Structures are given as C-alpha cells and as structure tokens.
Amino acid sequence: MTLWVLDAMPFIFAFWGQYVSSIIAYEAGAMVIDQTQELRQQTAVLENQVMHDATHDSLTNLPNRVLLRDRLEQALNHAIRHKYTASLIILDLDRFKEINDTLGHYNGDRLLKQVAVRLEGVVRESDTLCRLGGDEFGILLPIISKKKDIQTIIKKVQKALESPFILEGLTLDIQASIGASIFPDHGKDSDTIIQRADVAMYAAKQDKLGFAIYTTKMDKYSPQRLTLMGELRQAIINNDLVLHFQPKINIKTKSVCGVEALVRWNHEEHGLMMPDEFIPLAERTGLLRQLSRWVLKHTLEQTAAWHENGIAIEVAVNISPSTLLDPELPDTITGLLASYKLPRGTITLEITETSIVKDPDLAMEVLLRLADMGIKISIDDFGTGYSSLSYLKKMPASEVKIDKSFVMDMLENESDAVIVKATIDLAHNLGMRVVAEGVETQEVKNRLEELNCDIVQGYLYSKPLTSQDFPPWFSSWQSS
Ligand code: C2E
Ligand code: MG
Ligand code: MG
C-alpha cells in the first residue's frame, strides 16, 4: 500500500502542480486584462487631458487661440455652404499692463479670471469665447443676421465690464477696446478675419473709441507692426526721429516759461508717426532706453543751440517708467548737460504716476538723486494713474501737469472741473506749480486763471512746433 502510494506521488504532485499553475495563470491573465483596461482608461483620460490642455487656456479654462482658429474655420465652411454671415470680435483690456505692473501678476491673473467669468455670462451657447493670450479675448459669432447683432453683443460686453472690479481692496474701472470683422465682407479665410478684427481693435484703442468694426481705412493701424519693430532700431541709428516742441506759457505774465519736447518718427512709408504709435512698441522690444537717450541728447543739443542764439529757454522731456528706473539715467543726463554746457535747472523730467507705483522705493531713490543734482521733476498726466497721495507728498517734484482729458472737458463736465480745482489746490499746498495741458480755448484758459493755475499749454497757444518753426513763433509771441 505504502509502495503504491509512493509510486503514485509524482503523478499526484504533477497533477496538483498543473492544477495550481493553471489557476495562477488564469488569475494572472485576469490581472493583465484588468490592468490593460485600467491602462487604456488612464491613457484615454490623459489623451483627453493633453487635448484639452492644448486647446484651452490654463488660467481661465476658456478655449485658446488654437481652438478658436479651428472653430473659426468650421464656422466659415458652414457659412459658405449656407450663405451665412459670421463675425469675430477681439477685445483687449485697456491699461492692463499698468494694473499688472502695479498690483503684481497674481492680481493681474485674478482680474483676467474675473473678466473671463463676466464675459462667459454674455455669450450665447453657439458662440465661442476664448482667451487669445495676455489680456486679449476673442468671441466668435458663427451666425449673425445683421451688423446690429455685433453691436448688441458688444453692448452686452461693455455692460458686463461696467461695474468695477475689486482687487486687493481697490476698486478698478476696467474698459476694453473692442474690434470686429465680418465674414465674408472683410475676408474670405480665417487668417484674414482674425487679422482684420485685430486691426479694428487696435484702431479702437488708438482712437479711444471703445469699439470699432473693421474698415479698409484702418489698415494704417496695422502697418505690419512686426516690421516696424525692426525699423525702429534703424530709425534711431539713422536719426529718422524728430522732435517737436510745444510752448508752456505762464498764465499771469504770459511769458514762455519752457517747451516740452515731443518725439515723432519720420517714417518713409507711413509719414509722421505719433509717439503713441511707437513708444509702446519700443517698450516691448527693449528699445526704449536707446530711444530715451536719443531724445535726451537731441533735446539738449537743440536747447544749447537756442541758448547760443539768445533763446534761453527751459525744456521738459518725457521719461517713461522703465527709463526712470534705469540706474544710469542721472549720470547720462548730467553728462549731457555738461557736454552742452547747460545749467542743470534747464531740464525738467516729466514722469507719470505709473513710474512711481511700479517700484516706489527704487523710483524714489532715483528721483531724489536727480533732484539733488538740481534736475526738476514734473508729474505728467496727473489724475489718470493709481498713485496714492502719500507718495505725492514725499516726491521731490516741483510741478504737476493735469491731464488734458480733465482740462478739455472742464467747462462741460462738473466732475472734471472739481478734479482740476482739487489738483491745483493740492499741488499748491505741497509747494508745487501746476501746468494744465490741452488748453484749446480762451474760456478754459480763463477758468484756469480763476482757479489759480500757474502754467498753460495747448493748441490755444501753439501746436508742437518743429525746431525751425519754434524761434519765429517765439519772437512773434514776445513782440505781441
Ligand atoms: P504728454 O506728455 O501728456 O504730451 C501731451 C500730448 O498732448 C502731446 O501729444 C501733445 O501734442 C498733445 N497736446 C498738446 N496740447 C494739446 C491740445 O491743446 N489738445 C490736444 N488734443 N492735444 C494736445 P503727443 O505729442 O502725441 O504725445 C503723446 C504722448 O507721448 C505724450 O503725452 C508723452 O506721454 C508721450 N511722449 C512724447 N514724446 C515722448 C518721448 O520723447 N519719450 C517718451 N517716453 N514719451 C513721449
Ligand atoms: Mg508730457
Ligand atoms: Mg501729459
């Protein structure tokens, strides 16, 4: 019996072994199937995620430029088949950079998210709202019946942005410049439709219109902005920039107390370009430093020439925020003053409130250095920025310039008049003199005189003049 059992053992073990291994194999197989399925699911989720990330903006979770282009192409194909009209709206927040610089990127991002949420409430289900990048949003309207449909949605957008945004306890009024293009009127393909909506938006921004629908006349606003950037570098080297000078008049004595140098670009194709058209460009391309040096050098060179010819005039130069924070600025200016043998008091630097808010400590340090050297500081476009009064008190400035937007409407708009009056009183209390810019009429000048404004500047006296035109204007003013 024992022998028989021993003989049978290998078979029993073999049988048991096979049985166990087949169970293990089965279990393993089932595990592999399970895991494969899980892997497949995970891959599908990941693929969807990648697809979503590639077509959506991570901050607002709105469709991005890629998805917009895709949907625009579909919409255009559909519109061609069914003879529909479609439209693309591009919207860019005004002065977003300033807010971003002042309150930091974190708050800039928070603002963009809030804007996105408000815009989402405005668009119809069939429309696509997307973030094109930065502070730029797009709205695709795949079917519109008339131009009026665009106006309706734009009104809704403007209304949605109307109530102020709250960030860091600050109440911010946010406006946007909005441009629209229409298919098929303004282009037959998606690239042209996008480009023309962009041009319309840019025109709306430049002309402070709030909103504009593309017209061919606007093409001057897209003088291939990219080419321009390259050309600006060359223009500075080739002296294709020119300075115009606008007189500042003492309201009581009527004497000319100085001129403000304003730069223009004499462009071969586009004619005389205004600073608003290329200073932002210079800022973006890192050319501002060179441009500022060019302006300072040529302003002082011209001033020295006038001084030699008996016109002992003071000059003001506009200094953008990034130039002010350039640690070499004080030495550059004193070097130039010395080489043209001009007294330090000859030059005033016009800075804006933004310069101070961006990096208050550094700005204050530079300003104190400049003031110590005897260089005068003026606060330009006063009232349009976000600076606090406590900075104003500490600033070594000798002059405040009230922004022309308040001055020009002060007779019709009571709140502008109140701002002008309050600014004059405040500046005087701080021992500063006040310049009103944008004085176009005698009535405004009279009102400013009643309010004790010190200096006036504007078309009533003279538009900015070329360096050749200034001396004759000056002598005729003096003899009048
Ligand atoms: P800003 O310094 O406030 O200069 C005043 C602007 O108002 C000038 O425009 C001037 O031509 C315009 N203006 C003067 N009087 C009147 C008036 O009575 N009515 C109206 N409607 N406008 C008047 P412009 O020359 O186009 O300059 C625009 C801005 O560009 C300047 O504003 C200044 O911020 C900036 N800018 C000009 N030149 C330079 C520069 O060399 N460097 C820098 N960084 N910025 C400059
Ligand atoms: Mg100025
Ligand atoms: Mg100004």
Coordinates of C-alpha atoms and ligand atoms in Angstrom, one line a residue:
M1 CA 0.0 0.0 0.0
T2 CA 2.8 2.3 1.0
L3 CA 4.8 1.4 -2.1
W4 CA 1.7 2.0 -4.2
V5 CA 1.2 5.5 -2.7
L6 CA 4.9 6.3 -3.2
D7 CA 4.6 5.3 -6.8
A8 CA 1.5 7.5 -7.3
M9 CA 3.1 10.6 -5.6
P10 CA 4.8 12.0 -8.7
F11 CA 1.5 11.8 -10.6
I12 CA -0.4 13.4 -7.7
F13 CA 2.2 16.2 -7.4
A14 CA 2.3 16.7 -11.2
F15 CA -1.5 16.8 -11.3
W16 CA -1.7 19.2 -8.3
G17 CA 1.1 21.4 -9.7
Q18 CA -0.7 21.7 -13.0
Y19 CA -3.9 22.5 -11.3
V20 CA -2.3 25.2 -9.2
S21 CA -0.3 26.7 -12.1
S22 CA -3.4 26.8 -14.3
I23 CA -5.3 28.7 -11.5
I24 CA -2.3 31.1 -11.1
A25 CA -2.1 31.5 -14.9
Y26 CA -5.8 32.3 -15.0
E27 CA -5.6 34.8 -12.2
A28 CA -2.5 36.4 -13.8
G29 CA -4.4 36.6 -17.1
A30 CA -7.3 38.2 -15.4
M31 CA -5.0 40.7 -13.7
V32 CA -3.3 41.6 -17.0
I33 CA -6.7 42.1 -18.6
D34 CA -7.8 44.3 -15.7
Q35 CA -4.6 46.3 -15.8
T36 CA -4.7 46.7 -19.5
Q37 CA -8.2 48.0 -19.3
E38 CA -7.2 50.4 -16.5
L39 CA -4.2 51.5 -18.5
R40 CA -6.4 52.1 -21.5
Q41 CA -8.8 54.2 -19.4
Q42 CA -5.9 56.1 -18.0
T43 CA -4.4 56.7 -21.4
A44 CA -7.8 57.9 -22.7
V45 CA -8.1 60.3 -19.7
L46 CA -4.5 61.5 -20.3
E47 CA -5.1 61.9 -24.0
N48 CA -8.3 63.9 -23.3
Q49 CA -6.3 66.0 -20.8
V50 CA -3.5 66.7 -23.3
M51 CA -6.1 67.5 -25.9
H52 CA -7.9 69.8 -23.5
D53 CA -4.6 71.5 -22.4
A54 CA -3.5 72.0 -26.0
T55 CA -6.8 73.7 -26.8
H56 CA -7.6 75.6 -23.6
D57 CA -6.1 78.4 -21.6
S58 CA -4.9 77.1 -18.2
L59 CA -5.8 80.3 -16.3
T60 CA -9.4 80.8 -17.4
N61 CA -10.1 77.3 -18.8
L62 CA -11.5 79.0 -21.9
P63 CA -10.7 77.8 -25.4
N64 CA -7.4 79.2 -26.6
R65 CA -6.2 80.6 -29.9
V66 CA -5.7 77.1 -31.4
L67 CA -9.3 76.0 -30.7
L68 CA -10.6 79.4 -31.9
R69 CA -8.9 79.0 -35.2
D70 CA -10.3 75.5 -35.6
R71 CA -13.8 76.7 -34.7
L72 CA -13.5 79.7 -37.0
E73 CA -12.5 77.5 -39.9
Q74 CA -15.5 75.2 -39.2
A75 CA -17.8 78.3 -38.9
L76 CA -16.5 79.7 -42.2
N77 CA -17.0 76.5 -44.1
H78 CA -20.5 76.3 -42.7
A79 CA -21.2 79.9 -43.5
I80 CA -20.0 79.3 -47.1
R81 CA -22.4 76.3 -47.5
H82 CA -25.4 78.1 -46.1
K83 CA -24.6 81.6 -47.1
Y84 CA -24.4 82.8 -43.6
T85 CA -22.6 85.9 -42.2
A86 CA -20.2 85.3 -39.3
S87 CA -18.2 87.6 -37.2
L88 CA -15.1 87.7 -35.0
I89 CA -14.8 90.1 -32.1
I90 CA -11.4 90.8 -30.4
L91 CA -11.3 92.5 -27.1
D92 CA -8.2 93.9 -25.3
L93 CA -8.3 95.4 -21.9
D94 CA -7.1 98.9 -21.6
R95 CA -4.2 99.7 -19.3
F96 CA -4.0 96.1 -18.2
K97 CA -0.2 96.3 -18.2
E98 CA -0.3 99.1 -15.7
I99 CA -2.5 97.1 -13.4
N100 CA -0.3 94.1 -13.7
D101 CA 2.8 96.2 -13.0
T102 CA 1.2 98.0 -10.1
L103 CA -0.6 95.2 -8.4
G104 CA 1.5 92.2 -9.5
H105 CA 1.0 89.2 -11.7
Y106 CA -1.0 87.4 -9.1
N107 CA -3.6 90.1 -9.1
G108 CA -3.4 90.6 -12.8
D109 CA -4.3 86.9 -13.2
R110 CA -7.2 87.2 -10.7
L111 CA -8.5 90.1 -12.8
L112 CA -8.3 88.1 -16.0
K113 CA -10.3 85.3 -14.4
Q114 CA -13.0 87.7 -13.2
V115 CA -13.2 89.2 -16.7
A116 CA -13.5 85.7 -18.2
V117 CA -16.4 84.9 -15.9
R118 CA -18.2 88.1 -16.8
L119 CA -17.7 87.5 -20.5
E120 CA -18.9 83.9 -20.2
G121 CA -22.2 85.3 -19.0
V122 CA -22.6 87.4 -22.1
V123 CA -22.0 85.0 -25.0
R124 CA -24.6 82.7 -26.5
E125 CA -24.3 78.9 -26.4
S126 CA -23.5 78.8 -30.1
D127 CA -20.7 81.4 -29.8
T128 CA -17.1 80.7 -28.8
L129 CA -15.5 82.8 -26.2
C130 CA -11.7 82.3 -25.9
R131 CA -8.6 83.8 -24.4
L132 CA -6.2 84.7 -27.2
G133 CA -3.4 85.4 -24.7
G134 CA -2.4 88.2 -22.3
D135 CA -5.4 90.5 -21.8
E136 CA -6.9 89.6 -25.2
F137 CA -10.1 87.7 -25.6
G138 CA -12.0 86.6 -28.7
I139 CA -15.7 86.0 -29.4
L140 CA -16.7 84.0 -32.5
L141 CA -20.2 84.6 -33.7
P142 CA -20.7 81.8 -36.2
I143 CA -24.1 83.1 -37.5
I144 CA -25.2 86.7 -37.4
S145 CA -28.0 88.2 -39.5
K146 CA -27.0 91.8 -39.5
K147 CA -24.3 94.2 -38.2
K148 CA -26.7 95.0 -35.4
D149 CA -26.1 91.6 -33.9
I150 CA -22.5 92.5 -33.4
Q151 CA -23.4 95.8 -31.8
T152 CA -25.8 94.1 -29.5
I153 CA -23.2 91.7 -28.2
I154 CA -20.6 94.4 -27.8
K155 CA -23.0 96.5 -25.8
K156 CA -23.6 93.5 -23.6
V157 CA -19.8 93.0 -23.2
Q158 CA -19.4 96.7 -22.3
K159 CA -22.2 96.4 -19.8
A160 CA -20.7 93.3 -18.3
L161 CA -17.4 95.2 -17.7
E162 CA -19.1 98.3 -16.5
S163 CA -19.4 97.6 -12.7
P164 CA -15.9 98.0 -11.1
F165 CA -13.7 95.0 -10.2
I166 CA -12.4 94.7 -6.7
L167 CA -8.8 93.6 -6.2
E168 CA -6.8 94.0 -3.0
G169 CA -9.5 96.3 -1.7
L170 CA -9.0 98.6 -4.7
T171 CA -11.9 99.4 -6.9
L172 CA -10.8 99.2 -10.5
D173 CA -12.7 100.5 -13.5
I174 CA -11.8 98.3 -16.4
Q175 CA -12.5 99.2 -20.0
A176 CA -11.8 97.3 -23.1
S177 CA -11.0 98.2 -26.7
I178 CA -13.1 96.0 -29.0
G179 CA -12.8 95.3 -32.7
A180 CA -14.9 93.2 -35.0
S181 CA -14.5 91.8 -38.5
I182 CA -17.3 90.2 -40.6
F183 CA -17.2 87.2 -42.9
P184 CA -17.4 87.4 -45.9
D185 CA -17.2 91.2 -46.2
H186 CA -13.8 91.6 -44.6
G187 CA -12.0 88.4 -45.6
K188 CA -12.6 85.0 -47.1
D189 CA -10.3 83.0 -44.8
S190 CA -9.7 82.6 -41.1
D191 CA -6.3 84.4 -41.1
T192 CA -7.7 87.5 -42.7
I193 CA -10.7 87.6 -40.5
I194 CA -8.5 87.3 -37.3
Q195 CA -6.1 89.9 -38.6
R196 CA -8.8 92.4 -39.5
A197 CA -10.6 92.0 -36.2
D198 CA -7.2 92.7 -34.6
V199 CA -6.7 95.8 -36.7
A200 CA -10.2 97.1 -35.8
M201 CA -9.4 96.5 -32.1
Y202 CA -6.1 98.4 -32.5
A203 CA -7.9 101.3 -34.2
A204 CA -10.5 101.4 -31.4
K205 CA -7.7 101.5 -28.9
Q206 CA -5.7 104.2 -30.7
D207 CA -8.7 106.5 -31.2
K208 CA -10.1 105.6 -27.8
L209 CA -13.4 104.7 -29.5
G210 CA -14.2 101.7 -27.2
F211 CA -15.4 99.7 -30.2
A212 CA -14.9 99.6 -34.0
I213 CA -15.9 97.4 -36.9
Y214 CA -13.1 97.0 -39.5
T215 CA -12.9 99.3 -42.5
T216 CA -10.0 99.4 -45.0
K217 CA -9.1 102.9 -43.7
M218 CA -7.9 101.3 -40.5
D219 CA -5.1 99.5 -42.3
K220 CA -2.8 102.2 -41.3
Y221 CA -3.0 100.8 -37.8
S222 CA -1.5 97.5 -38.8
P223 CA 1.5 98.8 -40.7
Q224 CA 2.9 95.4 -40.2
R225 CA 3.6 96.0 -36.6
L226 CA 6.3 93.4 -36.7
T227 CA 8.3 95.1 -39.5
L228 CA 8.0 98.4 -37.6
M229 CA 9.8 97.0 -34.6
G230 CA 12.8 96.2 -36.7
E231 CA 12.7 99.5 -38.5
L232 CA 12.6 101.5 -35.2
R233 CA 16.0 100.3 -34.2
Q234 CA 17.3 101.5 -37.6
A235 CA 15.4 104.8 -37.3
I236 CA 17.1 105.6 -34.0
I237 CA 20.5 105.0 -35.6
N238 CA 19.7 106.9 -38.8
N239 CA 18.2 109.8 -36.9
D240 CA 14.8 109.3 -38.5
L241 CA 13.2 110.5 -35.3
V242 CA 12.3 114.2 -35.0
L243 CA 11.5 116.4 -32.0
H244 CA 8.7 118.9 -31.9
F245 CA 8.5 121.5 -29.2
Q246 CA 5.3 122.8 -27.5
P247 CA 5.5 126.0 -25.6
K248 CA 4.4 126.3 -22.0
I249 CA 3.0 129.7 -21.0
N250 CA 3.0 131.4 -17.6
I251 CA -0.7 132.3 -17.2
K252 CA -0.1 135.6 -15.3
T253 CA 3.0 137.0 -17.0
K254 CA 2.2 135.5 -20.4
S255 CA 5.9 134.7 -20.8
V256 CA 7.1 131.5 -22.4
C257 CA 8.4 129.5 -19.4
G258 CA 9.6 126.5 -21.4
V259 CA 8.9 124.0 -24.1
E260 CA 8.0 120.3 -23.9
A261 CA 9.9 118.1 -26.3
L262 CA 7.7 115.5 -28.1
V263 CA 9.2 112.9 -30.3
R264 CA 7.9 111.8 -33.7
W265 CA 9.1 109.2 -36.2
N266 CA 9.5 110.4 -39.7
H267 CA 8.7 107.1 -41.4
E268 CA 9.3 106.7 -45.1
E269 CA 6.0 104.9 -45.8
H270 CA 3.7 105.9 -43.0
G271 CA 4.6 109.6 -42.8
L272 CA 5.0 111.3 -39.4
M273 CA 4.2 108.8 -36.7
M274 CA 3.0 109.9 -33.3
P275 CA 4.6 108.7 -30.1
D276 CA 1.6 106.6 -29.1
E277 CA 2.1 104.6 -32.2
F278 CA 5.7 103.6 -31.5
I279 CA 6.6 104.2 -27.8
P280 CA 4.7 101.1 -26.7
L281 CA 6.5 99.2 -29.5
A282 CA 9.9 100.5 -28.2
E283 CA 8.9 99.4 -24.8
R284 CA 8.1 95.9 -25.9
T285 CA 11.2 95.5 -27.9
G286 CA 13.6 96.8 -25.3
L287 CA 14.4 99.8 -27.5
L288 CA 13.1 102.4 -25.1
R289 CA 16.5 103.0 -23.5
Q290 CA 18.1 103.9 -26.8
L291 CA 15.1 106.0 -27.8
S292 CA 15.2 107.9 -24.5
R293 CA 18.9 108.6 -24.9
W294 CA 18.2 109.8 -28.4
V295 CA 15.5 112.2 -27.2
L296 CA 17.6 113.5 -24.3
K297 CA 20.7 114.1 -26.4
H298 CA 18.8 115.8 -29.3
T299 CA 16.7 117.9 -26.9
L300 CA 19.7 119.2 -25.1
E301 CA 21.6 119.7 -28.3
Q302 CA 18.7 121.8 -29.7
T303 CA 18.3 123.7 -26.4
A304 CA 22.0 124.5 -26.4
A305 CA 21.8 125.9 -29.9
W306 CA 18.8 128.1 -28.9
H307 CA 20.7 129.3 -25.9
E308 CA 23.6 130.3 -28.1
N309 CA 21.2 132.2 -30.3
G310 CA 19.8 134.1 -27.4
I311 CA 16.7 132.0 -26.7
A312 CA 17.4 130.9 -23.1
I313 CA 14.6 128.5 -22.8
E314 CA 13.9 125.6 -20.4
V315 CA 12.9 122.2 -21.7
A316 CA 10.9 119.3 -20.5
V317 CA 11.4 115.7 -21.6
N318 CA 9.0 112.8 -21.1
I319 CA 10.6 109.9 -19.3
S320 CA 8.8 106.6 -19.4
P321 CA 8.7 104.3 -16.3
S322 CA 11.4 101.9 -17.4
T323 CA 13.7 104.7 -18.3
L324 CA 13.3 106.3 -15.0
L325 CA 14.2 103.1 -13.3
D326 CA 17.4 102.9 -15.3
P327 CA 20.2 103.4 -12.7
E328 CA 22.4 105.2 -15.3
L329 CA 19.8 107.9 -16.1
P330 CA 21.1 110.5 -13.6
D331 CA 24.7 110.2 -15.0
T332 CA 23.5 110.2 -18.6
I333 CA 21.6 113.5 -18.0
T334 CA 24.4 115.2 -16.1
G335 CA 26.9 114.1 -18.7
L336 CA 24.8 115.5 -21.5
L337 CA 24.2 118.8 -19.6
A338 CA 27.9 119.2 -19.0
S339 CA 28.8 118.5 -22.6
Y340 CA 26.3 121.0 -23.9
K341 CA 27.3 123.5 -21.2
L342 CA 23.8 123.9 -19.9
P343 CA 22.8 124.7 -16.3
R344 CA 21.1 121.8 -14.6
G345 CA 18.0 123.7 -14.0
T346 CA 17.4 123.8 -17.8
I347 CA 15.8 120.4 -17.9
T348 CA 12.6 119.1 -16.3
L349 CA 11.8 115.4 -16.5
E350 CA 8.1 114.6 -17.0
I351 CA 7.3 111.3 -15.3
T352 CA 4.0 109.6 -14.9
E353 CA 2.4 108.3 -11.8
T354 CA 2.9 104.7 -13.1
S355 CA 6.7 105.2 -12.7
I356 CA 6.3 105.7 -9.0
V357 CA 3.8 102.9 -8.3
K358 CA 5.7 100.3 -10.2
D359 CA 8.7 100.2 -7.8
P360 CA 8.2 103.0 -5.3
D361 CA 11.4 102.6 -3.4
L362 CA 13.7 102.5 -6.4
A363 CA 11.8 105.3 -8.2
M364 CA 12.0 107.5 -5.1
E365 CA 15.8 106.8 -4.8
V366 CA 16.4 107.8 -8.5
L367 CA 14.1 110.8 -8.1
L368 CA 15.9 112.0 -5.0
R369 CA 19.3 111.6 -6.8
L370 CA 18.0 113.6 -9.7
A371 CA 16.5 116.3 -7.5
D372 CA 19.8 116.5 -5.6
M373 CA 21.6 117.2 -8.8
G374 CA 19.2 120.1 -9.5
I375 CA 17.1 118.4 -12.1
K376 CA 13.4 119.3 -11.9
I377 CA 10.7 116.7 -11.8
S378 CA 7.2 117.1 -13.1
I379 CA 4.3 114.6 -12.6
D380 CA 2.6 114.3 -16.0
D381 CA -0.9 113.1 -16.8
F382 CA -1.8 113.7 -13.2
G383 CA -5.1 112.1 -12.3
T384 CA -5.1 109.2 -14.7
G385 CA -3.0 106.8 -12.7
Y386 CA -3.3 105.0 -9.4
S387 CA -0.8 106.8 -7.3
S388 CA -1.5 107.5 -3.7
L389 CA -1.4 110.9 -2.2
S390 CA 1.2 109.8 0.3
Y391 CA 3.7 109.4 -2.5
L392 CA 2.9 112.7 -4.0
K393 CA 3.7 114.3 -0.6
K394 CA 7.1 112.6 -0.5
M395 CA 8.0 113.2 -4.1
P396 CA 10.8 115.7 -4.8
A397 CA 8.6 117.1 -7.7
S398 CA 8.3 120.8 -8.4
E399 CA 5.4 120.5 -10.9
V400 CA 2.2 118.7 -11.5
K401 CA 0.6 118.5 -15.0
I402 CA -3.1 118.0 -15.1
D403 CA -4.0 115.5 -17.8
K404 CA -5.7 117.1 -20.8
S405 CA -8.7 114.7 -20.5
F406 CA -9.8 116.7 -17.4
V407 CA -8.8 120.1 -18.8
M408 CA -10.5 119.8 -22.2
D409 CA -13.9 119.0 -20.7
M410 CA -13.8 121.0 -17.6
L411 CA -16.4 123.6 -18.7
E412 CA -19.0 121.0 -19.6
N413 CA -18.2 118.3 -17.1
E414 CA -18.6 119.3 -13.5
S415 CA -16.6 116.4 -12.1
D416 CA -13.6 117.2 -14.3
A417 CA -13.8 120.8 -13.1
V418 CA -13.8 119.6 -9.5
I419 CA -10.7 117.4 -10.2
V420 CA -8.9 120.3 -11.8
K421 CA -9.6 122.6 -8.9
A422 CA -8.7 120.0 -6.3
T423 CA -5.4 119.2 -8.1
I424 CA -4.4 122.8 -8.2
D425 CA -5.1 123.3 -4.5
L426 CA -3.4 120.1 -3.5
A427 CA -0.3 120.9 -5.6
H428 CA -0.1 124.4 -4.3
N429 CA -0.3 123.1 -0.7
L430 CA 2.6 120.8 -1.4
G431 CA 4.6 123.7 -2.8
M432 CA 4.4 122.6 -6.5
R433 CA 3.4 124.6 -9.5
V434 CA 0.6 123.5 -11.8
V435 CA 0.5 123.1 -15.5
A436 CA -2.8 122.5 -17.4
E437 CA -2.2 120.7 -20.7
G438 CA -4.7 120.5 -23.6
V439 CA -5.8 124.2 -23.3
E440 CA -7.7 124.7 -26.5
T441 CA -10.0 127.7 -25.8
Q442 CA -9.9 131.1 -24.2
E443 CA -12.8 130.1 -22.0
V444 CA -10.9 127.2 -20.5
K445 CA -7.8 129.4 -20.0
N446 CA -10.0 132.0 -18.2
R447 CA -11.4 129.4 -15.9
L448 CA -7.9 128.0 -15.1
E449 CA -6.8 131.5 -14.3
E450 CA -9.6 131.9 -11.9
L451 CA -8.6 128.6 -10.3
N452 CA -5.0 129.9 -9.9
C453 CA -3.4 127.6 -12.3
D454 CA 0.2 128.6 -13.0
I455 CA 1.1 127.5 -16.5
V456 CA -0.9 126.6 -19.6
Q457 CA 0.0 124.5 -22.6
G458 CA -2.2 123.6 -25.6
Y459 CA -3.4 124.4 -29.1
L460 CA -4.8 127.7 -28.0
Y461 CA -1.1 128.9 -27.9
S462 CA 0.6 126.6 -30.3
K463 CA 0.7 123.0 -31.5
P464 CA 4.0 121.3 -31.0
L465 CA 6.5 123.1 -33.4
T466 CA 9.5 121.8 -35.3
S467 CA 12.9 123.2 -34.2
Q468 CA 12.8 125.5 -37.2
D469 CA 9.4 126.8 -36.5
F470 CA 9.9 127.5 -32.8
P471 CA 12.2 130.5 -33.0
P472 CA 9.9 132.6 -35.3
W473 CA 6.9 131.6 -33.1
F474 CA 8.8 132.7 -30.0
S475 CA 9.8 136.1 -31.3
S476 CA 6.3 136.9 -32.6
W477 CA 4.9 135.8 -29.2
Q478 CA 7.4 138.0 -27.4
S479 CA 6.6 141.0 -29.5
S480 CA 2.9 140.6 -29.3
Ligands
C2E1 P1 2.1 114.1 -22.9 O1 3.5 114.2 -22.3 O2 1.0 114.2 -22.0 O3 2.1 115.2 -24.1 C1 1.0 115.9 -24.3 C2 0.3 115.5 -25.6 O4 -0.9 116.3 -25.8 C3 1.1 115.6 -26.8 O5 0.7 114.6 -27.7 C4 0.6 116.9 -27.4 O6 0.8 117.1 -28.8 C5 -0.8 116.9 -27.0 N1 -1.5 118.2 -26.9 C6 -0.9 119.3 -26.5 N2 -1.8 120.3 -26.5 C7 -2.9 119.8 -26.8 C8 -4.2 120.3 -27.0 O7 -4.5 121.5 -26.8 N3 -5.2 119.5 -27.4 C9 -5.0 118.2 -27.6 N4 -6.0 117.4 -28.1 N5 -3.8 117.6 -27.5 C10 -2.8 118.4 -27.1 P2 1.8 113.7 -28.5 O8 2.9 114.5 -29.0 O9 1.1 112.8 -29.4 O10 2.4 112.8 -27.3 C11 1.7 111.8 -26.7 C12 2.4 111.3 -25.5 O11 3.5 110.5 -25.9 C13 2.9 112.3 -24.6 O12 1.9 112.7 -23.7 C14 4.0 111.5 -23.9 O13 3.5 110.8 -22.8 C15 4.5 110.6 -24.9 N6 5.8 111.1 -25.5 C16 6.0 112.1 -26.3 N7 7.3 112.2 -26.6 C17 8.0 111.3 -25.8 C18 9.3 110.9 -25.6 O14 10.3 111.5 -26.1 N8 9.6 109.9 -24.7 C19 8.6 109.2 -24.0 N9 8.9 108.3 -23.2 N10 7.3 109.6 -24.2 C20 7.0 110.6 -25.1
MG2 MG 4.4 115.2 -21.2
MG3 MG 0.5 114.8 -20.3

